[in-house]
Amino acid sequence: MSSQESITKRYLPWVVATALFMEQLDSTIVNTAIPSMAASLMVTPLSLKAVVTSYILSLAVAIPVSGWMADRYGTRRVFMTAIGIFTVASVLCGLSVNSPMLVASRLLQGFGAAMMMPVGRLTIVRTFPKAELLTAMNFVIIPALIGPLLGPTVGGLIVHWMSWREIFFINVPVGLVAIWLAHKYMPDYKGDEPRPLDVMGLILFGTGVALLSWLLEIFGEHRLDITSWGVLFVISICLLAAYAWHATREQFPLLRLQLFRIRTFRVSVLGGFFTRLGVGGLPFLLPLLYQLGLGLPAWQSGLLMMPSAAAAMFMKFFSARLLAKFGYRQVLIVNTAMIGVTIAMFSFVQLGTPLWAIVMLSLCQGFFNSLQFSSMNSIAYADVDQKDSGMASTMASSMQQLSMSFGLACGSLITGWYLGDMPQTDRVVLTSALHHAFLTLAGLTILSAGMFWTLKKNDGESISRGTKTAEAGTVVAATEQSAAQ
C-alpha cells in the first residue's frame, strides 16, 4: 500500500463523517425551532411543515442524479460542490424574510445534501476493500446518530438565547472545514463507462413526486378547490405511472424497477415506506406537543428529544444479535407493532405528566425505531447481486426520503383535520388534536406490519447469519433476464 493510499484511508472517513454530521445536525435542529420560526414569520406552526418537507422532497428527487454526476464529473468535484451548495443555502435560510424564501432555500439545501451523502458513501465503497468496508462505514455512521442527539438540544438552546436564524449559520464553519478536508483527502473517482442521464425519467419521476408531495401538503388548507386538487392529483399519479412504463423500456433508467422482483428488496422498500408514514410525522409533531401543548421552552423541548437518539445509538449494539436469533420476519412484525404502541402512548402526554415518564417513552421509541430502521435498511440488500447494489442503494434512499416527506405531510394533515377551524393558539384544543393524531398514526404503523408477513422465515439470513439462500440467485437471474429484455 502506497503512502498516499494509507493517508486517504485514514482521513476519508473523517471527510464523509463531517459532511454527514452537518447534514444530520441541520435536519434535526430545525424541528425544534419551528414554533419560533412561525412566530417570527407571522404564520401558523402547522403551515411551516413545508420547511421540513421541502428539504426531504428535494433529497428524494435529486438523489437519483447524484450517482450519475459522480461518474461523469468525479467524486471530489461533486462532493465539494455539494457541500458548497449546502453551506450557501444555509446562509440563505438564515437570511430569509418570509416563509416562501425559507422554503426555496431549504429546497436548494436539500439538493446539496442529495449530492453530498450518496457520493460520500460511493467513495468509501470504492476506496476500502470488502474486508475493511464494515469498519469504515460504521465510523461514518456515528455522526448520523450524534447529529439527532445534539440537534434538538442545540436548536433549543439557540432559539432560547438567540434567534432561530443562528441555527442555519452553524453550518458555515462546519461546511468550510468539510470543503477543506475534501479538497485535501477526497479521491477523485469517475465511472469507467459513464451511462447517459435518463432525462425523460428524471422529468417524469421528479415532477410526479414533487406535485404529489405539494398536494398532500396543501390538502385541507383551502388553497385549491376540491376539483382542482383532484385533477392535479390524477396528473401526479399519471406522471409516476408514465415513469414506470418508461423505466421498463429504457436501457439506463433513472431507477431500475426490475429490482422490485426481489422479495426482500420489495418488502424492505415498500414496508419501510408505509411504516414511515406513521413514524415520519413524530419529529415535527412532538416539538409542537412539548412547546405549544405543554408550554415548555424550546431548550427543554430539545432535551426531551435527546433520549430517543441516545437509545437509538445504544440499540445498534444489540440489533445484529436480535436479528441473528429471531430472524428478520419475526423482528420486523413484532417491532413494527411495538412502534405503533409507543406512538399511541404519546396521546397520554399532557400538562402534569411527569417528565421522567416522557423520557422513558422517548427511550422506548428510540429503541424500537433504531431496530426497525436497521432491519429494514439491511434486508434490502440480502438478495441483491453485488453489481446491482449501487442502483438498489439509490432506489432505497430515494424511497426512504420520499416516505419521510409523505410521513411529515401525513402527520400534519391528520392533526389539521382533527383541529378543524379551531385556532392553533388554543393549547387545550391543539393538544387534543395532537393526541388524536398520535392514535391515528399508531394505527397506520401497526397496519404496516402486515407488509412484513410476506417475508419467509429464512429471509435475510445472508446478512444476519452469514448464510446464502438458493432463491436469491434465482430471483436475481430472473431480474437480469427481464432487464435485458
Tab-separated table of C-alpha atoms in Angstrom:
chain	number	residue	atom	x	y	z
A	1	MET	CA	0.000	0.000	0.000
A	2	SER	CA	1.381	3.392	-1.007
A	3	SER	CA	1.679	6.227	1.488
A	4	GLN	CA	-0.984	8.190	-0.426
A	5	GLU	CA	-3.460	5.304	-0.198
A	6	SER	CA	-2.748	4.982	3.515
A	7	ILE	CA	-3.386	8.701	4.071
A	8	THR	CA	-6.605	8.531	2.038
A	9	LYS	CA	-7.910	5.585	4.035
A	10	ARG	CA	-7.017	7.307	7.292
A	11	TYR	CA	-8.771	10.607	6.581
A	12	LEU	CA	-11.525	9.814	4.071
A	13	PRO	CA	-13.951	8.528	6.746
A	14	TRP	CA	-13.460	11.828	8.592
A	15	VAL	CA	-14.284	13.778	5.438
A	16	VAL	CA	-17.548	11.923	4.852
A	17	ALA	CA	-18.383	11.876	8.573
A	18	THR	CA	-18.004	15.674	8.824
A	19	ALA	CA	-20.408	16.234	5.937
A	20	LEU	CA	-22.871	13.699	7.326
A	21	PHE	CA	-22.734	15.315	10.761
A	22	MET	CA	-23.547	18.721	9.247
A	23	GLU	CA	-26.474	17.299	7.302
A	24	GLN	CA	-27.926	15.342	10.224
A	25	LEU	CA	-27.470	18.196	12.692
A	26	ASP	CA	-29.270	20.579	10.340
A	27	SER	CA	-32.179	18.234	9.622
A	28	THR	CA	-32.897	17.679	13.332
A	29	ILE	CA	-32.100	21.153	14.654
A	30	VAL	CA	-34.816	22.757	12.503
A	31	ASN	CA	-37.726	20.840	14.044
A	32	THR	CA	-37.189	22.377	17.475
A	33	ALA	CA	-37.202	25.892	16.014
A	34	ILE	CA	-40.493	25.557	14.079
A	35	PRO	CA	-42.659	27.390	16.691
A	36	SER	CA	-40.141	30.270	16.897
A	37	MET	CA	-39.936	30.468	13.104
A	38	ALA	CA	-43.718	30.600	12.878
A	39	ALA	CA	-43.908	33.453	15.387
A	40	SER	CA	-41.123	35.391	13.661
A	41	LEU	CA	-42.560	34.973	10.151
A	42	MET	CA	-46.128	35.516	11.390
A	43	VAL	CA	-47.541	32.210	10.127
A	44	THR	CA	-49.122	29.207	11.869
A	45	PRO	CA	-46.775	26.426	13.053
A	46	LEU	CA	-48.515	23.708	11.021
A	47	SER	CA	-48.108	25.745	7.832
A	48	LEU	CA	-44.329	25.605	8.279
A	49	LYS	CA	-44.255	21.872	7.659
A	50	ALA	CA	-43.178	22.882	4.149
A	51	VAL	CA	-39.841	23.996	5.662
A	52	VAL	CA	-39.211	20.369	6.621
A	53	THR	CA	-40.967	18.545	3.774
A	54	SER	CA	-39.391	20.683	1.033
A	55	TYR	CA	-35.917	19.691	2.212
A	56	ILE	CA	-36.749	15.996	2.310
A	57	LEU	CA	-38.583	16.145	-1.027
A	58	SER	CA	-35.580	17.800	-2.662
A	59	LEU	CA	-33.458	14.921	-1.394
A	60	ALA	CA	-35.835	12.328	-2.853
A	61	VAL	CA	-35.923	13.997	-6.285
A	62	ALA	CA	-32.198	14.744	-6.561
A	63	ILE	CA	-30.633	11.595	-5.051
A	64	PRO	CA	-31.104	9.517	-8.265
A	65	VAL	CA	-28.960	12.055	-10.156
A	66	SER	CA	-26.052	12.020	-7.687
A	67	GLY	CA	-24.554	8.731	-8.857
A	68	TRP	CA	-24.651	9.815	-12.497
A	69	MET	CA	-22.986	13.146	-11.643
A	70	ALA	CA	-20.189	11.417	-9.690
A	71	ASP	CA	-19.466	9.063	-12.598
A	72	ARG	CA	-19.471	11.955	-15.040
A	73	TYR	CA	-17.634	14.731	-13.180
A	74	GLY	CA	-15.710	12.881	-10.461
A	75	THR	CA	-16.415	12.275	-6.791
A	76	ARG	CA	-14.187	15.067	-5.424
A	77	ARG	CA	-15.643	17.831	-7.588
A	78	VAL	CA	-19.256	16.784	-6.992
A	79	PHE	CA	-18.719	16.308	-3.248
A	80	MET	CA	-17.088	19.717	-2.779
A	81	THR	CA	-19.738	21.402	-4.932
A	82	ALA	CA	-22.482	19.732	-2.897
A	83	ILE	CA	-21.028	20.975	0.400
A	84	GLY	CA	-20.690	24.469	-1.070
A	85	ILE	CA	-24.335	24.497	-2.209
A	86	PHE	CA	-25.487	23.225	1.186
A	87	THR	CA	-23.488	25.902	3.028
A	88	VAL	CA	-24.659	28.790	0.812
A	89	ALA	CA	-28.257	27.571	1.085
A	90	SER	CA	-27.890	27.519	4.875
A	91	VAL	CA	-26.910	31.193	4.833
A	92	LEU	CA	-29.930	31.964	2.638
A	93	CYS	CA	-32.177	30.131	5.116
A	94	GLY	CA	-30.837	32.286	7.945
A	95	LEU	CA	-31.440	35.460	5.931
A	96	SER	CA	-34.998	34.526	4.882
A	97	VAL	CA	-37.562	37.275	5.416
A	98	ASN	CA	-40.686	35.202	4.743
A	99	SER	CA	-41.921	31.629	4.513
A	100	PRO	CA	-41.616	31.221	0.683
A	101	MET	CA	-37.969	32.350	0.736
A	102	LEU	CA	-37.224	29.939	3.570
A	103	VAL	CA	-38.853	27.040	1.704
A	104	ALA	CA	-36.956	27.874	-1.500
A	105	SER	CA	-33.665	27.982	0.417
A	106	ARG	CA	-34.464	24.622	2.016
A	107	LEU	CA	-35.073	23.150	-1.450
A	108	LEU	CA	-31.598	24.288	-2.506
A	109	GLN	CA	-30.170	22.932	0.728
A	110	GLY	CA	-31.782	19.555	0.068
A	111	PHE	CA	-30.296	19.471	-3.427
A	112	GLY	CA	-26.818	19.924	-1.966
A	113	ALA	CA	-27.426	17.207	0.628
A	114	ALA	CA	-28.720	14.841	-2.077
A	115	MET	CA	-25.383	15.009	-3.894
A	116	MET	CA	-23.305	15.023	-0.710
A	117	MET	CA	-24.038	11.779	1.103
A	118	PRO	CA	-24.585	9.269	-1.751
A	119	VAL	CA	-21.314	10.435	-3.316
A	120	GLY	CA	-19.566	10.166	0.057
A	121	ARG	CA	-20.773	6.585	0.514
A	122	LEU	CA	-19.795	5.739	-3.060
A	123	THR	CA	-16.252	6.998	-2.420
A	124	ILE	CA	-15.985	4.899	0.751
A	125	VAL	CA	-17.080	1.752	-1.136
A	126	ARG	CA	-14.558	2.340	-3.921
A	127	THR	CA	-11.680	3.110	-1.540
A	128	PHE	CA	-11.909	0.296	1.008
A	129	PRO	CA	-11.755	-3.440	0.238
A	130	LYS	CA	-14.674	-5.512	1.487
A	131	ALA	CA	-12.690	-6.735	4.493
A	132	GLU	CA	-12.301	-3.137	5.723
A	133	LEU	CA	-15.591	-1.711	4.460
A	134	LEU	CA	-17.727	-2.502	7.514
A	135	THR	CA	-15.308	-0.763	9.894
A	136	ALA	CA	-15.154	2.322	7.677
A	137	MET	CA	-18.934	2.549	7.268
A	138	ASN	CA	-19.533	2.109	10.999
A	139	PHE	CA	-17.207	5.037	11.671
A	140	VAL	CA	-19.063	7.205	9.152
A	141	ILE	CA	-22.468	6.273	10.610
A	142	ILE	CA	-21.608	7.598	14.107
A	143	PRO	CA	-22.259	11.260	13.169
A	144	ALA	CA	-25.640	10.225	11.770
A	145	LEU	CA	-26.560	9.203	15.307
A	146	ILE	CA	-24.782	12.051	17.139
A	147	GLY	CA	-26.493	14.663	14.941
A	148	PRO	CA	-30.024	13.771	16.100
A	149	LEU	CA	-28.676	13.512	19.651
A	150	LEU	CA	-27.323	17.067	19.672
A	151	GLY	CA	-29.624	18.718	17.140
A	152	PRO	CA	-32.788	19.225	19.217
A	153	THR	CA	-30.823	20.387	22.264
A	154	VAL	CA	-28.530	22.737	20.341
A	155	GLY	CA	-31.514	24.075	18.433
A	156	GLY	CA	-33.488	24.611	21.608
A	157	LEU	CA	-30.636	26.453	23.323
A	158	ILE	CA	-30.016	28.672	20.293
A	159	VAL	CA	-33.697	29.554	19.971
A	160	HIS	CA	-33.924	30.204	23.723
A	161	TRP	CA	-30.887	32.519	23.944
A	162	MET	CA	-30.633	33.924	20.407
A	163	SER	CA	-32.679	33.828	17.192
A	164	TRP	CA	-33.793	30.862	15.092
A	165	ARG	CA	-31.684	32.279	12.244
A	166	GLU	CA	-28.458	31.308	14.022
A	167	ILE	CA	-29.299	27.603	13.686
A	168	PHE	CA	-28.530	27.821	9.972
A	169	PHE	CA	-25.345	29.864	10.362
A	170	ILE	CA	-23.788	26.988	12.367
A	171	ASN	CA	-23.328	25.166	9.058
A	172	VAL	CA	-20.923	27.782	7.698
A	173	PRO	CA	-17.785	26.871	9.740
A	174	VAL	CA	-18.583	23.148	9.518
A	175	GLY	CA	-19.068	23.434	5.743
A	176	LEU	CA	-15.765	25.278	5.271
A	177	VAL	CA	-13.911	22.591	7.244
A	178	ALA	CA	-15.600	19.851	5.198
A	179	ILE	CA	-14.643	21.532	1.896
A	180	TRP	CA	-11.005	21.845	3.039
A	181	LEU	CA	-10.885	18.185	4.095
A	182	ALA	CA	-12.486	17.061	0.834
A	183	HIS	CA	-10.025	19.083	-1.258
A	184	LYS	CA	-7.090	17.568	0.630
A	185	TYR	CA	-8.136	13.941	1.152
A	186	MET	CA	-11.091	13.055	-1.118
A	187	PRO	CA	-10.072	10.768	-4.033
A	188	ASP	CA	-11.469	11.687	-7.440
A	189	TYR	CA	-13.193	8.622	-8.889
A	190	LYS	CA	-15.016	8.613	-12.211
A	191	GLY	CA	-17.103	5.927	-13.879
A	192	ASP	CA	-15.342	3.576	-16.294
A	193	GLU	CA	-18.252	3.746	-18.704
A	194	PRO	CA	-20.458	6.711	-17.747
A	195	ARG	CA	-24.090	5.970	-18.537
A	196	PRO	CA	-26.307	8.606	-20.165
A	197	LEU	CA	-28.626	10.540	-17.893
A	198	ASP	CA	-32.251	9.443	-18.156
A	199	VAL	CA	-33.577	12.964	-18.676
A	200	MET	CA	-37.125	11.869	-19.505
A	201	GLY	CA	-37.196	9.627	-16.442
A	202	LEU	CA	-35.945	12.463	-14.261
A	203	ILE	CA	-38.664	14.788	-15.587
A	204	LEU	CA	-41.449	12.242	-15.113
A	205	PHE	CA	-40.349	10.994	-11.696
A	206	GLY	CA	-39.279	14.379	-10.308
A	207	THR	CA	-42.398	16.205	-11.471
A	208	GLY	CA	-44.685	13.426	-10.277
A	209	VAL	CA	-43.312	13.177	-6.741
A	210	ALA	CA	-42.971	16.959	-6.371
A	211	LEU	CA	-46.583	17.557	-7.421
A	212	LEU	CA	-47.892	14.738	-5.232
A	213	SER	CA	-45.984	15.961	-2.179
A	214	TRP	CA	-47.204	19.539	-2.705
A	215	LEU	CA	-50.809	18.370	-2.980
A	216	LEU	CA	-50.508	16.416	0.265
A	217	GLU	CA	-49.002	19.465	1.939
A	218	ILE	CA	-51.808	21.882	0.983
A	219	PHE	CA	-54.698	19.431	1.352
A	220	GLY	CA	-57.249	20.836	3.761
A	221	GLU	CA	-55.796	24.370	3.754
A	222	HIS	CA	-58.332	25.707	1.224
A	223	ARG	CA	-55.708	26.907	-1.256
A	224	LEU	CA	-57.358	24.873	-4.027
A	225	ASP	CA	-60.930	23.817	-4.596
A	226	ILE	CA	-61.513	20.083	-4.416
A	227	THR	CA	-61.954	19.733	-8.192
A	228	SER	CA	-58.610	21.358	-8.993
A	229	TRP	CA	-56.943	19.316	-6.262
A	230	GLY	CA	-58.410	16.106	-7.679
A	231	VAL	CA	-57.290	16.917	-11.232
A	232	LEU	CA	-53.736	17.671	-10.111
A	233	PHE	CA	-53.688	14.505	-8.016
A	234	VAL	CA	-54.642	12.408	-11.048
A	235	ILE	CA	-51.935	14.169	-13.081
A	236	SER	CA	-49.285	13.342	-10.461
A	237	ILE	CA	-50.297	9.675	-10.431
A	238	CYS	CA	-50.258	9.595	-14.243
A	239	LEU	CA	-46.741	11.069	-14.282
A	240	LEU	CA	-45.491	8.381	-11.896
A	241	ALA	CA	-47.265	5.672	-13.903
A	242	ALA	CA	-45.690	7.077	-17.074
A	243	TYR	CA	-42.275	6.813	-15.434
A	244	ALA	CA	-42.952	3.173	-14.511
A	245	TRP	CA	-43.822	2.467	-18.158
A	246	HIS	CA	-40.775	4.411	-19.349
A	247	ALA	CA	-38.383	2.645	-16.955
A	248	THR	CA	-39.269	-0.810	-18.300
A	249	ARG	CA	-38.259	0.284	-21.824
A	250	GLU	CA	-35.184	2.382	-21.064
A	251	GLN	CA	-31.758	0.735	-21.207
A	252	PHE	CA	-30.364	3.004	-18.477
A	253	PRO	CA	-33.376	4.096	-16.394
A	254	LEU	CA	-33.130	6.593	-13.556
A	255	LEU	CA	-34.471	3.943	-11.147
A	256	ARG	CA	-34.484	0.296	-12.299
A	257	LEU	CA	-37.870	-1.028	-11.176
A	258	GLN	CA	-36.971	-4.649	-12.012
A	259	LEU	CA	-35.270	-4.835	-8.631
A	260	PHE	CA	-38.732	-4.942	-7.044
A	261	ARG	CA	-38.967	-8.538	-8.323
A	262	ILE	CA	-36.645	-9.459	-5.431
A	263	ARG	CA	-38.959	-10.146	-2.486
A	264	THR	CA	-36.665	-8.991	0.319
A	265	PHE	CA	-35.867	-5.741	-1.507
A	266	ARG	CA	-39.542	-5.162	-2.310
A	267	VAL	CA	-40.709	-5.779	1.255
A	268	SER	CA	-37.933	-3.623	2.701
A	269	VAL	CA	-38.642	-0.627	0.474
A	270	LEU	CA	-42.442	-0.790	0.395
A	271	GLY	CA	-42.807	-1.929	4.003
A	272	GLY	CA	-40.445	0.818	5.093
A	273	PHE	CA	-42.427	3.348	3.064
A	274	PHE	CA	-45.701	2.575	4.846
A	275	THR	CA	-44.068	2.304	8.272
A	276	ARG	CA	-42.501	5.748	7.858
A	277	LEU	CA	-45.916	7.219	7.059
A	278	GLY	CA	-46.722	6.684	10.715
A	279	VAL	CA	-43.299	7.384	12.190
A	280	GLY	CA	-42.300	10.265	9.899
A	281	GLY	CA	-44.603	12.835	11.480
A	282	LEU	CA	-43.214	12.486	15.027
A	283	PRO	CA	-40.112	14.742	14.654
A	284	PHE	CA	-42.469	17.540	13.570
A	285	LEU	CA	-45.408	16.887	15.928
A	286	LEU	CA	-43.563	16.164	19.190
A	287	PRO	CA	-41.925	19.636	19.455
A	288	LEU	CA	-45.396	21.116	18.885
A	289	LEU	CA	-46.778	18.984	21.717
A	290	TYR	CA	-43.953	19.907	24.077
A	291	GLN	CA	-43.779	23.645	23.301
A	292	LEU	CA	-47.335	24.607	22.327
A	293	GLY	CA	-49.255	21.880	24.145
A	294	LEU	CA	-47.243	21.634	27.374
A	295	GLY	CA	-45.845	25.177	27.279
A	296	LEU	CA	-42.221	24.058	27.646
A	297	PRO	CA	-39.387	26.337	26.438
A	298	ALA	CA	-37.552	25.370	23.243
A	299	TRP	CA	-34.417	24.204	25.062
A	300	GLN	CA	-36.383	21.873	27.313
A	301	SER	CA	-38.315	20.542	24.324
A	302	GLY	CA	-34.972	19.785	22.689
A	303	LEU	CA	-33.767	17.926	25.767
A	304	LEU	CA	-36.876	15.736	25.644
A	305	MET	CA	-35.939	14.702	22.083
A	306	MET	CA	-32.474	13.538	23.181
A	307	PRO	CA	-33.390	10.238	24.887
A	308	SER	CA	-34.774	8.848	21.629
A	309	ALA	CA	-31.495	9.492	19.790
A	310	ALA	CA	-29.423	8.141	22.698
A	311	ALA	CA	-31.481	4.949	22.796
A	312	ALA	CA	-31.092	4.593	19.023
A	313	MET	CA	-27.295	4.612	19.409
A	314	PHE	CA	-27.466	2.074	22.235
A	315	MET	CA	-29.684	-0.291	20.217
A	316	LYS	CA	-27.014	-0.521	17.482
A	317	PHE	CA	-25.059	-2.839	19.790
A	318	PHE	CA	-27.956	-5.312	20.041
A	319	SER	CA	-29.729	-5.221	16.676
A	320	ALA	CA	-27.389	-7.731	14.989
A	321	ARG	CA	-27.797	-10.236	17.835
A	322	LEU	CA	-31.588	-9.909	17.822
A	323	LEU	CA	-31.761	-10.423	14.061
A	324	ALA	CA	-29.451	-13.427	14.240
A	325	LYS	CA	-31.552	-15.031	16.982
A	326	PHE	CA	-35.101	-14.294	15.825
A	327	GLY	CA	-34.755	-13.538	12.110
A	328	TYR	CA	-35.943	-10.570	10.085
A	329	ARG	CA	-39.559	-11.660	9.705
A	330	GLN	CA	-40.293	-12.040	13.406
A	331	VAL	CA	-38.328	-8.941	14.427
A	332	LEU	CA	-39.999	-6.678	11.847
A	333	ILE	CA	-43.544	-7.860	12.582
A	334	VAL	CA	-43.266	-7.570	16.378
A	335	ASN	CA	-41.159	-4.413	16.367
A	336	THR	CA	-43.485	-2.564	13.972
A	337	ALA	CA	-46.388	-3.275	16.307
A	338	MET	CA	-44.357	-2.034	19.280
A	339	ILE	CA	-43.585	1.218	17.455
A	340	GLY	CA	-47.323	1.688	16.958
A	341	VAL	CA	-47.966	1.122	20.661
A	342	THR	CA	-45.249	3.642	21.560
A	343	ILE	CA	-46.726	6.285	19.265
A	344	ALA	CA	-50.152	5.702	20.817
A	345	MET	CA	-48.694	6.257	24.301
A	346	PHE	CA	-47.850	9.862	23.375
A	347	SER	CA	-51.596	10.535	23.341
A	348	PHE	CA	-51.487	10.340	27.158
A	349	VAL	CA	-48.846	13.075	27.472
A	350	GLN	CA	-50.453	16.267	28.784
A	351	LEU	CA	-49.996	19.016	31.364
A	352	GLY	CA	-48.994	17.356	34.607
A	353	THR	CA	-47.361	14.312	33.007
A	354	PRO	CA	-44.064	13.664	34.873
A	355	LEU	CA	-41.001	14.424	32.777
A	356	TRP	CA	-39.471	11.075	33.714
A	357	ALA	CA	-42.444	9.326	32.073
A	358	ILE	CA	-41.924	11.305	28.859
A	359	VAL	CA	-38.212	10.429	28.950
A	360	MET	CA	-38.969	6.716	29.368
A	361	LEU	CA	-41.453	6.848	26.487
A	362	SER	CA	-38.879	8.611	24.313
A	363	LEU	CA	-36.293	5.957	25.182
A	364	CYS	CA	-38.670	3.186	24.104
A	365	GLN	CA	-39.400	4.999	20.881
A	366	GLY	CA	-35.677	5.327	20.134
A	367	PHE	CA	-35.040	1.625	20.830
A	368	PHE	CA	-37.806	0.381	18.561
A	369	ASN	CA	-37.184	2.911	15.780
A	370	SER	CA	-33.480	2.097	15.662
A	371	LEU	CA	-34.105	-1.645	15.434
A	372	GLN	CA	-36.763	-1.066	12.765
A	373	PHE	CA	-34.626	1.084	10.509
A	374	SER	CA	-31.549	-1.144	10.902
A	375	SER	CA	-33.621	-4.173	9.963
A	376	MET	CA	-35.440	-2.589	7.023
A	377	ASN	CA	-32.332	-0.963	5.586
A	378	SER	CA	-30.105	-4.031	5.788
A	379	ILE	CA	-32.519	-6.665	4.476
A	380	ALA	CA	-32.911	-4.611	1.305
A	381	TYR	CA	-29.512	-5.911	0.125
A	382	ALA	CA	-29.845	-9.510	1.332
A	383	ASP	CA	-30.635	-10.966	-2.114
A	384	VAL	CA	-29.370	-8.178	-4.372
A	385	ASP	CA	-26.433	-9.054	-6.599
A	386	GLN	CA	-23.226	-7.101	-5.944
A	387	LYS	CA	-23.287	-5.326	-9.312
A	388	ASP	CA	-26.840	-4.090	-8.605
A	389	SER	CA	-26.065	-2.767	-5.117
A	390	GLY	CA	-25.463	0.776	-6.367
A	391	MET	CA	-28.856	1.023	-8.063
A	392	ALA	CA	-30.521	-0.706	-5.099
A	393	SER	CA	-28.979	1.848	-2.744
A	394	THR	CA	-30.154	4.728	-4.933
A	395	MET	CA	-33.702	3.388	-5.100
A	396	ALA	CA	-33.876	2.618	-1.379
A	397	SER	CA	-32.520	6.086	-0.481
A	398	SER	CA	-34.978	7.840	-2.805
A	399	MET	CA	-37.976	5.939	-1.453
A	400	GLN	CA	-36.800	6.487	2.120
A	401	GLN	CA	-36.591	10.242	1.680
A	402	LEU	CA	-39.910	10.307	-0.169
A	403	SER	CA	-41.627	8.349	2.605
A	404	MET	CA	-40.247	10.772	5.210
A	405	SER	CA	-41.696	13.688	3.236
A	406	PHE	CA	-45.066	11.947	2.943
A	407	GLY	CA	-44.922	10.997	6.639
A	408	LEU	CA	-44.465	14.622	7.699
A	409	ALA	CA	-47.278	15.716	5.397
A	410	CYS	CA	-49.473	12.871	6.672
A	411	GLY	CA	-48.894	13.756	10.342
A	412	SER	CA	-49.594	17.440	9.773
A	413	LEU	CA	-52.634	16.669	7.616
A	414	ILE	CA	-54.173	14.382	10.248
A	415	THR	CA	-53.517	16.927	13.004
A	416	GLY	CA	-55.043	19.710	10.905
A	417	TRP	CA	-58.107	17.572	10.214
A	418	TYR	CA	-58.696	16.946	13.937
A	419	LEU	CA	-58.035	20.617	14.689
A	420	GLY	CA	-60.607	21.785	12.138
A	421	ASP	CA	-61.276	25.523	12.224
A	422	MET	CA	-60.159	25.928	15.819
A	423	PRO	CA	-57.191	28.273	16.455
A	424	GLN	CA	-53.773	26.700	16.866
A	425	THR	CA	-53.118	29.125	19.718
A	426	ASP	CA	-55.654	27.284	21.904
A	427	ARG	CA	-53.434	24.976	23.964
A	428	VAL	CA	-56.205	22.595	25.024
A	429	VAL	CA	-57.645	22.204	21.518
A	430	LEU	CA	-54.217	21.772	19.903
A	431	THR	CA	-53.172	19.178	22.488
A	432	SER	CA	-56.387	17.223	21.870
A	433	ALA	CA	-55.790	17.307	18.095
A	434	LEU	CA	-52.228	16.082	18.546
A	435	HIS	CA	-53.403	13.255	20.815
A	436	HIS	CA	-55.902	12.068	18.209
A	437	ALA	CA	-53.208	12.364	15.519
A	438	PHE	CA	-50.859	10.143	17.535
A	439	LEU	CA	-53.563	7.470	17.853
A	440	THR	CA	-54.249	7.594	14.119
A	441	LEU	CA	-50.553	7.382	13.224
A	442	ALA	CA	-50.193	4.488	15.664
A	443	GLY	CA	-52.959	2.614	13.852
A	444	LEU	CA	-51.312	3.203	10.472
A	445	THR	CA	-47.985	1.944	11.820
A	446	ILE	CA	-49.481	-1.240	13.255
A	447	LEU	CA	-51.266	-1.930	9.968
A	448	SER	CA	-47.960	-1.570	8.103
A	449	ALA	CA	-46.691	-4.635	9.988
A	450	GLY	CA	-48.770	-6.672	7.542
A	451	MET	CA	-46.222	-5.889	4.812
A	452	PHE	CA	-43.616	-7.948	6.666
A	453	TRP	CA	-45.846	-11.045	6.925
A	454	THR	CA	-44.877	-11.798	3.306
A	455	LEU	CA	-41.275	-12.447	4.349
A	456	LYS	CA	-40.166	-16.033	4.809
A	457	LYS	CA	-38.524	-17.358	7.937
A	458	ASN	CA	-35.045	-17.590	6.419
A	459	ASP	CA	-35.156	-14.289	4.510
A	460	GLY	CA	-32.160	-12.119	5.279
A	461	GLU	CA	-30.028	-14.901	6.759
A	462	SER	CA	-27.261	-13.995	4.292
A	463	ILE	CA	-26.835	-10.851	6.409
A	464	SER	CA	-27.946	-11.826	9.902
A	465	ARG	CA	-26.234	-15.255	9.969
A	466	GLY	CA	-23.878	-15.131	7.011
A	467	THR	CA	-25.691	-17.829	5.011
A	468	LYS	CA	-26.889	-17.826	1.422
A	469	THR	CA	-30.303	-18.719	0.102
A	470	ALA	CA	-30.826	-20.594	-3.123
A	471	GLU	CA	-33.733	-18.374	-4.007
A	472	ALA	CA	-31.571	-15.261	-4.147
A	473	GLY	CA	-29.626	-16.402	-7.208
A	474	THR	CA	-32.813	-17.467	-8.981
A	475	VAL	CA	-34.565	-14.160	-8.378
A	476	VAL	CA	-31.545	-12.084	-9.378
A	477	ALA	CA	-31.114	-14.140	-12.551
A	478	ALA	CA	-34.757	-13.559	-13.426
A	479	THR	CA	-34.326	-9.863	-12.754
A	480	GLU	CA	-31.281	-9.679	-15.016
A	481	GLN	CA	-33.101	-11.550	-17.787
A	482	SER	CA	-36.087	-9.207	-17.501
A	483	ALA	CA	-33.803	-6.168	-17.584
A	484	ALA	CA	-32.054	-7.482	-20.698
A	485	GLN	CA	-35.385	-7.826	-22.447
